[in-house]
Tab-separated table of C-alpha atoms in Angstrom:
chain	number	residue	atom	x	y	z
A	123	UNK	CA	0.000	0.000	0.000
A	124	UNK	CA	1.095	3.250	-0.693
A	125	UNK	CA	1.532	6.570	1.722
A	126	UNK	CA	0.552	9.487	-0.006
A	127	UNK	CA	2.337	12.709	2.227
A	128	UNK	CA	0.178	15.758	1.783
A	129	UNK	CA	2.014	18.872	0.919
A	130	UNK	CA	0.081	21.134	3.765
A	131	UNK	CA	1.252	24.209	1.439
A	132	UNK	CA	0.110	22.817	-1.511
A	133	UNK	CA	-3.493	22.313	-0.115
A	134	UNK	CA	-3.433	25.441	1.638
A	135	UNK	CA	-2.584	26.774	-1.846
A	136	UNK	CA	-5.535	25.393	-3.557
A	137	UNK	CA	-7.740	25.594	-0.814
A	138	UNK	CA	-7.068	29.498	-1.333
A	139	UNK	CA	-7.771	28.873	-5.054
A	140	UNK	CA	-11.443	27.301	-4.743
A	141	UNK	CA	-12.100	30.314	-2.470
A	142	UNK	CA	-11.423	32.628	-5.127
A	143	UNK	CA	-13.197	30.342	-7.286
A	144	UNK	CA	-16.817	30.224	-5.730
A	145	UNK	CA	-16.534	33.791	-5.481
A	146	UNK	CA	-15.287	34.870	-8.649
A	147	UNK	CA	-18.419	32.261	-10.324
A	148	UNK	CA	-20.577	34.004	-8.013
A	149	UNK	CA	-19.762	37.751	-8.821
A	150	UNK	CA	-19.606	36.518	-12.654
A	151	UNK	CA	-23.427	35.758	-12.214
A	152	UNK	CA	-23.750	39.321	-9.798
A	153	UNK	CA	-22.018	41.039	-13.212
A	154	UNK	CA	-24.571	39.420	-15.243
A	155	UNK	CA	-27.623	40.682	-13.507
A	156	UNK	CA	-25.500	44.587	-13.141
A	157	UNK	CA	-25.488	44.252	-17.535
A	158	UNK	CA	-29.094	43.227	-17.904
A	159	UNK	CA	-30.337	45.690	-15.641
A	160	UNK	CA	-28.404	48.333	-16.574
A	161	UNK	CA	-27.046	49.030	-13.541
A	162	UNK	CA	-23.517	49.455	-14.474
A	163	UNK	CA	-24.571	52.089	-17.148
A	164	UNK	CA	-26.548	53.932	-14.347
A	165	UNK	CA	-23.847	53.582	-12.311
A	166	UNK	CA	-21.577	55.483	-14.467
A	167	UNK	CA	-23.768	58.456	-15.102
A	168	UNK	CA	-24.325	58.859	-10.999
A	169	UNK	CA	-22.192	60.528	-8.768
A	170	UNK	CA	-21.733	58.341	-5.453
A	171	UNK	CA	-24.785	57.447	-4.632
A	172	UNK	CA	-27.051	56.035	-1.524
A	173	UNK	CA	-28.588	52.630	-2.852
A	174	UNK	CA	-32.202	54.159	-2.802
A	175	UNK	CA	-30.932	56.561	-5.198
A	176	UNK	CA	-29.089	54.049	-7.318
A	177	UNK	CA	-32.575	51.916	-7.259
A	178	UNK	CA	-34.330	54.835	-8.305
A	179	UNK	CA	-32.738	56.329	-11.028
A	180	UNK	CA	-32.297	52.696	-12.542
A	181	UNK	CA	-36.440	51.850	-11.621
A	182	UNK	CA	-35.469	48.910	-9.232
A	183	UNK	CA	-36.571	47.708	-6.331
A	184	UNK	CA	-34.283	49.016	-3.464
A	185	UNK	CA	-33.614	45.938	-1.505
A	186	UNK	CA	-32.002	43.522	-4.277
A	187	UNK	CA	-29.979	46.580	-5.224
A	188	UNK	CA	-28.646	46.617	-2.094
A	189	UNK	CA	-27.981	43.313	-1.823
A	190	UNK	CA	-26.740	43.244	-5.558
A	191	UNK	CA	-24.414	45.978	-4.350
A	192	UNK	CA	-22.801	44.038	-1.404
A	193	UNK	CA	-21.602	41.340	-3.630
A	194	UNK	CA	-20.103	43.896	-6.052
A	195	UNK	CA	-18.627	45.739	-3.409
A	196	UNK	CA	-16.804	42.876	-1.283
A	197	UNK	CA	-15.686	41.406	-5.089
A	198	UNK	CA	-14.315	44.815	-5.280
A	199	UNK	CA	-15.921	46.060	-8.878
A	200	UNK	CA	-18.222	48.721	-7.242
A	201	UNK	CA	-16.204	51.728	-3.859
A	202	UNK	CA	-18.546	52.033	-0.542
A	203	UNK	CA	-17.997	55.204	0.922
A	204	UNK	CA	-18.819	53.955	5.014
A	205	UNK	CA	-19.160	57.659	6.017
A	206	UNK	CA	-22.007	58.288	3.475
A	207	UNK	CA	-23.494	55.197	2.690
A	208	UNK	CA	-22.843	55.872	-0.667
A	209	UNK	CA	-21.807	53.633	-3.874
A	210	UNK	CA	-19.653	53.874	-7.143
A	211	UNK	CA	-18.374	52.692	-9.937
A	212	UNK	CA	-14.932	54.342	-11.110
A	213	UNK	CA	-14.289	54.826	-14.087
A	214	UNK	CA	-11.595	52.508	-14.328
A	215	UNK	CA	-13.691	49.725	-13.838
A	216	UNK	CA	-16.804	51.430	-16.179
A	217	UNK	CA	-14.144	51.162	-18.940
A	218	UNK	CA	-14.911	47.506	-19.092
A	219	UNK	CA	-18.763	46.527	-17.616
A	220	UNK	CA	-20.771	49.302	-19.686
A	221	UNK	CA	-22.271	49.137	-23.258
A	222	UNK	CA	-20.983	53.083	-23.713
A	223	UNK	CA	-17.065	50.976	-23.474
A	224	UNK	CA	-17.730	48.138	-26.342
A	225	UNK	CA	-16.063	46.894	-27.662
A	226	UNK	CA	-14.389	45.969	-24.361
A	227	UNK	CA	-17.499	45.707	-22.380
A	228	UNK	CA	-16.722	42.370	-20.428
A	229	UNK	CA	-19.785	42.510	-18.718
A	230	UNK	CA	-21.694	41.191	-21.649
A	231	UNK	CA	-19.946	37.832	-21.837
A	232	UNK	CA	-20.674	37.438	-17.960
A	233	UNK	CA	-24.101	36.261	-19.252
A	234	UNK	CA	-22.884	32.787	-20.837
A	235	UNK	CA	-22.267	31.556	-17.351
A	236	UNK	CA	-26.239	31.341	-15.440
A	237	UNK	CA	-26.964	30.781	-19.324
A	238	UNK	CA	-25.057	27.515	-19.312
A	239	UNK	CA	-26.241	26.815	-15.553
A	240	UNK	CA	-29.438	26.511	-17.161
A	241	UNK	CA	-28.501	23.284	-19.150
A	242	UNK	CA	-25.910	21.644	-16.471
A	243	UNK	CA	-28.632	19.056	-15.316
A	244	UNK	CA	-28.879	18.009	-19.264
A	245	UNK	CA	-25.032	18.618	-19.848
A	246	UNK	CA	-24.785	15.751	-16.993
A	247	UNK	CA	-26.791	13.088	-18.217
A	248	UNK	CA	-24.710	13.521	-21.521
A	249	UNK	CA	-21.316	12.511	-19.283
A	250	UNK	CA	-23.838	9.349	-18.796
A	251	UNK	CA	-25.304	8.555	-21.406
A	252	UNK	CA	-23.195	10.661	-24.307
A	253	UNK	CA	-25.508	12.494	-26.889
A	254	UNK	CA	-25.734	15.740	-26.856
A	255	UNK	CA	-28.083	18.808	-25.685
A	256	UNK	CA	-30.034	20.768	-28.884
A	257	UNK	CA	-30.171	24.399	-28.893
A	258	UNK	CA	-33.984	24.782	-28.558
A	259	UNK	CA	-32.805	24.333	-24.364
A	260	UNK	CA	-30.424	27.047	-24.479
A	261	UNK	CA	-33.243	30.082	-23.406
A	262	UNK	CA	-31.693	33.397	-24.647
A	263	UNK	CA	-28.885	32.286	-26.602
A	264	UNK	CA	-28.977	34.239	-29.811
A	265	UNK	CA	-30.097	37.429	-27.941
A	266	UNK	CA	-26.922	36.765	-26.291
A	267	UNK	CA	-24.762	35.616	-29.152
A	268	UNK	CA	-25.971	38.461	-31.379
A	269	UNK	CA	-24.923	40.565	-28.337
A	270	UNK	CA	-21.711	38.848	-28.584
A	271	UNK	CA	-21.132	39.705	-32.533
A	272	UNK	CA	-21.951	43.205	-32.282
A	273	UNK	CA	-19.780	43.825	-29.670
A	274	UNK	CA	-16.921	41.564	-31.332
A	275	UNK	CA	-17.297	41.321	-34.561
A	276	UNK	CA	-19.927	43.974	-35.865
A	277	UNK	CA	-17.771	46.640	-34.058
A	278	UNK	CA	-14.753	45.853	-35.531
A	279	UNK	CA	-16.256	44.842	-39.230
A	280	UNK	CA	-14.733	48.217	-41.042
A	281	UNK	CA	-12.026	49.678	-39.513
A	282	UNK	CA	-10.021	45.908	-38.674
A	283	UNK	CA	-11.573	42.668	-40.086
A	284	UNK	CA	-11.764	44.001	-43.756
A	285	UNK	CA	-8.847	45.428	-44.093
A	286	UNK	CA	-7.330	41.959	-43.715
A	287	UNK	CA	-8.173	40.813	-47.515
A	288	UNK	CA	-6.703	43.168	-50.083
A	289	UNK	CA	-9.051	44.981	-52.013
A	290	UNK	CA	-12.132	43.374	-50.231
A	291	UNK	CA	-13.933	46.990	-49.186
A	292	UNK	CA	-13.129	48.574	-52.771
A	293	UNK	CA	-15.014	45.138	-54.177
A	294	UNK	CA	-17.596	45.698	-51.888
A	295	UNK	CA	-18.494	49.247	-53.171
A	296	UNK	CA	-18.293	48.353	-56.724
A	297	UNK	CA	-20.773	45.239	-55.401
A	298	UNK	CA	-20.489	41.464	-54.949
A	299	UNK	CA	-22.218	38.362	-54.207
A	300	UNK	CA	-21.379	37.813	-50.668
A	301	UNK	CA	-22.531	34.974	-48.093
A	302	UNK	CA	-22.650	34.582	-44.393
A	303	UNK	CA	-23.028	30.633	-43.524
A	304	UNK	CA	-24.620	30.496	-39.483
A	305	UNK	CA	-25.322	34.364	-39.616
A	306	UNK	CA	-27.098	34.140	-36.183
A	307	UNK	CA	-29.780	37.353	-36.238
A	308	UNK	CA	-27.378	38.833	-39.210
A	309	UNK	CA	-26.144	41.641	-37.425
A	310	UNK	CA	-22.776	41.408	-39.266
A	311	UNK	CA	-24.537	41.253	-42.331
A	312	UNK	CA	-26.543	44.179	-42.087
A	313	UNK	CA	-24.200	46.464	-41.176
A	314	UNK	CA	-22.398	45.167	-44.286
A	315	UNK	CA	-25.255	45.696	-46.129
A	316	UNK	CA	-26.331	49.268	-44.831
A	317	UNK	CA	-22.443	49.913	-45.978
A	318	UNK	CA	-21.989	48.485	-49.175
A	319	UNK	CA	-25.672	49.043	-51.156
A	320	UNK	CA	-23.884	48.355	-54.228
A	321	UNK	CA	-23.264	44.604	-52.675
A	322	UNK	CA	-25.887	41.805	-52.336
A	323	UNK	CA	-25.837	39.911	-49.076
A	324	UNK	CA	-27.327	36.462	-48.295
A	325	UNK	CA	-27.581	35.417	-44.742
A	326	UNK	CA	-28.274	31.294	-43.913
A	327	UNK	CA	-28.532	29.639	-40.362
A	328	UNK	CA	-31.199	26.826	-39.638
A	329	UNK	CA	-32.605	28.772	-36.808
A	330	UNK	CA	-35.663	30.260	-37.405
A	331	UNK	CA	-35.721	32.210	-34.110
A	332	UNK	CA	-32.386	34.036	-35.304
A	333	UNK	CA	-33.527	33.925	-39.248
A	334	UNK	CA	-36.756	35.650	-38.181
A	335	UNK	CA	-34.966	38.121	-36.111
A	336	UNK	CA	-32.544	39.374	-39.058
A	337	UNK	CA	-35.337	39.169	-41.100
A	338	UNK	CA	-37.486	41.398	-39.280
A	339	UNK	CA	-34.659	44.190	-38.441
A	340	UNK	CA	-33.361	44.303	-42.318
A	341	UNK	CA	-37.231	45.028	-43.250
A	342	UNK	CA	-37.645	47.828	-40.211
A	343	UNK	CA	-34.072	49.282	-41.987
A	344	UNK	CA	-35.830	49.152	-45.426
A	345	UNK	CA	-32.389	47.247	-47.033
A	346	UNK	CA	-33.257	45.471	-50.114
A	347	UNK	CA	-29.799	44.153	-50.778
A	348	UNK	CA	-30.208	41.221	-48.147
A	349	UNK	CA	-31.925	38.076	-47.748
A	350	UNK	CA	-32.064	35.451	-44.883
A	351	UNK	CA	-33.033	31.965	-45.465
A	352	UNK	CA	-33.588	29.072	-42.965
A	353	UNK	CA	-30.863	26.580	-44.234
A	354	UNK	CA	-29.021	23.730	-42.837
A	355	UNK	CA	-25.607	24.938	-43.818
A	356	UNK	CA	-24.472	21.056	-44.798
A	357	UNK	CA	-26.455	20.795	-46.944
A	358	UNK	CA	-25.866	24.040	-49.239
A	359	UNK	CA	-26.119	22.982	-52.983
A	360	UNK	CA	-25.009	25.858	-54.964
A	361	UNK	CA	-21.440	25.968	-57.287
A	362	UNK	CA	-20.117	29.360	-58.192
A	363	UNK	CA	-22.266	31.669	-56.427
A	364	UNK	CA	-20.469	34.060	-54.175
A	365	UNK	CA	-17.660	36.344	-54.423
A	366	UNK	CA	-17.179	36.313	-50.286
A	367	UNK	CA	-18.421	33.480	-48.246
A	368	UNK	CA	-17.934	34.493	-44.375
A	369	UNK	CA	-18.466	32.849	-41.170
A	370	UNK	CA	-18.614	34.057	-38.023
A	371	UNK	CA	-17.307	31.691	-34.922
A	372	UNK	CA	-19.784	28.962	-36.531
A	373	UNK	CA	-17.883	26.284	-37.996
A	374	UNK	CA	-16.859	24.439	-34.710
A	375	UNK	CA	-20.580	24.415	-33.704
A	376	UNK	CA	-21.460	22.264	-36.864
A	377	UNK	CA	-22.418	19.317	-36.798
A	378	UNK	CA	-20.993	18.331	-39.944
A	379	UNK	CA	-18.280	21.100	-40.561
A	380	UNK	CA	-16.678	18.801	-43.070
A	381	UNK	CA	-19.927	19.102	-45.261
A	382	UNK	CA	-20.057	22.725	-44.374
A	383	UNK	CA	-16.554	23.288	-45.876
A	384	UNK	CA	-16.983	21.474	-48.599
A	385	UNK	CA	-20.229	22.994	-49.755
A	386	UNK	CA	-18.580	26.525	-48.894
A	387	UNK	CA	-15.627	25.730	-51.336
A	388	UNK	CA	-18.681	24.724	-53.849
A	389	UNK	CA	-19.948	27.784	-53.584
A	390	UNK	CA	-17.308	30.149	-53.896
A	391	UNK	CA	-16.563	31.508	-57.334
A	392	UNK	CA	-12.993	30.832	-58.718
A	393	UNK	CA	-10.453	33.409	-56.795
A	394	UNK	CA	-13.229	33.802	-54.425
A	395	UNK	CA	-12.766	34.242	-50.846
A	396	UNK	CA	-13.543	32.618	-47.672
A	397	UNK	CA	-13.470	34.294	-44.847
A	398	UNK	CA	-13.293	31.970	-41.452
A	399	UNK	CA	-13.171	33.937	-38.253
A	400	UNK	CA	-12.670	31.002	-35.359
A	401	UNK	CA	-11.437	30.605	-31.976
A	402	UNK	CA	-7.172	31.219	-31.492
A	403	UNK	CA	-6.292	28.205	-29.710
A	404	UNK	CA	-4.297	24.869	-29.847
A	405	UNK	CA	-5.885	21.424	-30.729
A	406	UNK	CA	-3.804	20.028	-28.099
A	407	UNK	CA	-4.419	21.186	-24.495
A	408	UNK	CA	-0.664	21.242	-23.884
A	409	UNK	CA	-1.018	24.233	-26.463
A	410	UNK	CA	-3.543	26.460	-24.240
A	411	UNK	CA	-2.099	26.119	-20.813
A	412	UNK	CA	-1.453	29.860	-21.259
A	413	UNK	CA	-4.024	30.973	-23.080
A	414	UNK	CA	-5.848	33.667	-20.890
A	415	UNK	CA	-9.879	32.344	-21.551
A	416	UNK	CA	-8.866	28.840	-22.080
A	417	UNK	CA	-10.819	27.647	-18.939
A	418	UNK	CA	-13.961	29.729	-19.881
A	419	UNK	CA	-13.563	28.121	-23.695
A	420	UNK	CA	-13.278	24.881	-22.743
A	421	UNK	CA	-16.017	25.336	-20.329
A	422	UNK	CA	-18.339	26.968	-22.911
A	423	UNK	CA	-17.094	24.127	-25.677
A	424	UNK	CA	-18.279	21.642	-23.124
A	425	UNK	CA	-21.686	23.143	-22.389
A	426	UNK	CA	-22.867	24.447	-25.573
A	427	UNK	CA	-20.910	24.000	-29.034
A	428	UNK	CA	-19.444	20.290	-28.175
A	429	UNK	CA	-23.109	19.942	-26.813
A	430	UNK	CA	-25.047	21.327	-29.770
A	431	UNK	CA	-23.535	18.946	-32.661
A	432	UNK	CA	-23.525	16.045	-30.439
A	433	UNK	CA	-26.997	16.665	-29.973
A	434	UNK	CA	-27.395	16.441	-34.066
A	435	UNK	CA	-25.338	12.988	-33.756
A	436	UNK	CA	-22.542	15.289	-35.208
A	437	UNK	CA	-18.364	15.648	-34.625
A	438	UNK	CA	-18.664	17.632	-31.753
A	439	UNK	CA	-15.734	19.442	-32.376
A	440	UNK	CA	-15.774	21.855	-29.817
A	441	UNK	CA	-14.697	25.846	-29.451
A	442	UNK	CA	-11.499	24.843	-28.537
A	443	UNK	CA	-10.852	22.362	-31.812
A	444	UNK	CA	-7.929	24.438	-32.364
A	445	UNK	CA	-5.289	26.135	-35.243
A	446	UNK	CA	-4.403	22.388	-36.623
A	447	UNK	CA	-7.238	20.773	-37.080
A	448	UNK	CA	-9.036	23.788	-38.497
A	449	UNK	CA	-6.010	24.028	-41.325
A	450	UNK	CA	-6.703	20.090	-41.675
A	451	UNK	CA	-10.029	20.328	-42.479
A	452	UNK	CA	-9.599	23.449	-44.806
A	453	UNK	CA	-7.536	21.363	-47.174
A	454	UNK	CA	-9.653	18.187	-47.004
A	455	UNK	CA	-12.392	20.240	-48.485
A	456	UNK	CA	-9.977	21.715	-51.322
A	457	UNK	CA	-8.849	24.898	-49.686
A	458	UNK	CA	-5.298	25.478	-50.524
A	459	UNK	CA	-4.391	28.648	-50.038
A	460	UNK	CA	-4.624	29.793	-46.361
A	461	UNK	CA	-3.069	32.510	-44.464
A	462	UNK	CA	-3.844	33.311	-40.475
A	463	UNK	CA	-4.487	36.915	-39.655
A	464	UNK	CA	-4.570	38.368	-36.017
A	465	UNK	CA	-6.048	41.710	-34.967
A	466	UNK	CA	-3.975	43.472	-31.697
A	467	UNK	CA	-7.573	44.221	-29.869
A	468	UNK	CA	-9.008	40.806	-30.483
A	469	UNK	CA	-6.591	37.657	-28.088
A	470	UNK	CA	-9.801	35.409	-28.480
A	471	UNK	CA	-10.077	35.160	-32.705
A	472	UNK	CA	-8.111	34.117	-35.729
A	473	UNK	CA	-9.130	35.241	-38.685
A	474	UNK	CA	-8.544	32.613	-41.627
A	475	UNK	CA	-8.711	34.617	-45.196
A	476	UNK	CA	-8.963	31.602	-47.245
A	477	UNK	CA	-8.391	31.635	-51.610
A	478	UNK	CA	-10.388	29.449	-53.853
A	479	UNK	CA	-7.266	29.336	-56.576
């Protein structure tokens, strides 16, 4: 039999660690509630105020403002003044938890964790019985995603991500055929299309909830150089159609991204461009033991896009599926010609400008 010695540092170590831990998850979920409220955008308009005042000016009910307050306080994101009972949020820390500060508002991504706490009882019966979890259980997930790509994506669309392919904008003005495969609620898309009228924009994801939702705001914007169509992206049958075929952190959610590829390289004209904007990470976890959201990836890749295309008896790939096998499965489906852009703002993407040549 063998004597294990506990190192009594070592466990006082990581003892400290699951502290910080269970407080951190809960203040994430505190952070949450502070962006859907709106309290950190009150917040930052106040001067230090009493949490009556705070309550009031954001039309909420005193005593879970106070309480909501405590947490931020002792997690150290919102200053108590003791003297006047008074709370605030410097500006410092406004820089990164209000909607006036995207694109670096973090406060908006605090929402994916109680969104995936809503699925963990499914997510565990999976670890039983494999399968997957479909995305019909994931309440709020496109109003949060399409959150997501404005801030990330939408925000960045002119002034970095376009830039990246030579020529791209000026071919946009003089108008293409362009495609975005898993467009969400198509906020990328129209913006693009507001933009570029000159340019004709298709959008495709097999969600109708999103579909309906980028149908509804291109109509209320009066663009008629846009169309969204329910469409299972595997099984796009067109050849030759597009001069730019984009997609948005959507391949590793497939559930046949092979298919997806494949039909994407179909449907690109000759010298057409793909445009693949994916996770930056390793395929090997040896390869993300620095990365500085691996945990949160990995933990989102497990509850949602591993989950989703398992669900559809898919590859489950995962967010995390990583630089090598994404190049891998770019040249199985005839894509030979790939180079790897990174923007300075943006640690979490790379952006894959792929030529059909």
């Amino acid at each position: 039999m063998t004597v294990q010695i506990l190192d009594e540092n070592k466990a006082e170590v990581f003892a400290g660690r699951m502290l910080d831990i269970l407080n951190n998850g809960a203040i994430a979920i505190m952070i949450s509630i502070g962006h859907r409220t709106q309290l950190f955008n009150t917040l930052a308009t106040l001067p230090p105020s009493t949490s009556q005042q705070i309550a009031d000016a954001a039309n909420l009910n005193e005593r879970y403002v106070r309480e909501w307050l405590g947490a931020m306080v002792t997690g150290k994101i919102i200053e108590y003044n003791l003297k006047r009972n008074t709370y605030s949020l410097p500006p410092e820390h406004a820089a990164f938890l209000t909607q006036a500060a995207s694109p670096d508002n973090m406060a908006g991504f605090a929402q994916y964790i109680p969104l995936l706490a809503t699925v963990e009882d499914k997510i565990i019966d999976c670890f039983y019985n494999g399968g997957g979890v479909p995305y019909s259980e994931y309440k709020r997930f496109h109003q949060v995603m399409a959150e997501d790509s404005g801030q990330t994506v939408v925000a960045a669309l002119e002034e970095f991500i376009l830039p990246l392919i030579s020529g791209l904008e000026a071919a946009l003005q003089n108008g293409i055929d362009v495609l975005d495969v898993g467009c969400g609620s198509g906020r990328a898309l129209i913006y693009l299309a507001l933009v570029f009228p000159q340019s004709k924009f298709t959008g495709y994801d097999f969600s109708e909830e999103a579909i309906t939702r980028g149908k509804n705001e291109a109509e209320k914007l009066g663009l008629t150089n846009i169309k969204f169509q329910i469409q299972d992206a595997a099984t796009i049958n067109e050849v030759s159609q597009y001069d730019l075929i984009t997609t948005f952190d959507a391949i590793h959610d497939q559930a046949k991204p092979d298919a997806v590829l494949k039909a994407i390289f179909n449907a690109l004209r000759p010298n057409g461009t793909y445009l693949m904007q994916d996770i930056r990470a390793s395929s090997n976890v040896n390869g993300n033991l620095e990365h500085l959201t691996a945990p949160f990836l990995y933990t989102i890749s497990c509850m949602h896009c591993m989950s989703v295309s398992l669900a559809e008896n898919g590859m489950g790939l995962g967010a995390m599926w990583g630089e090598e096998k994404a190049l891998e499965m770019l040249e199985n489906a005839g894509f030979r010609n790939v180079v790897i852009k990174q923007l300075d703002h943006d640690f979490q993407n790379n952006y894959y400008i792929v030529r059909k040549q």
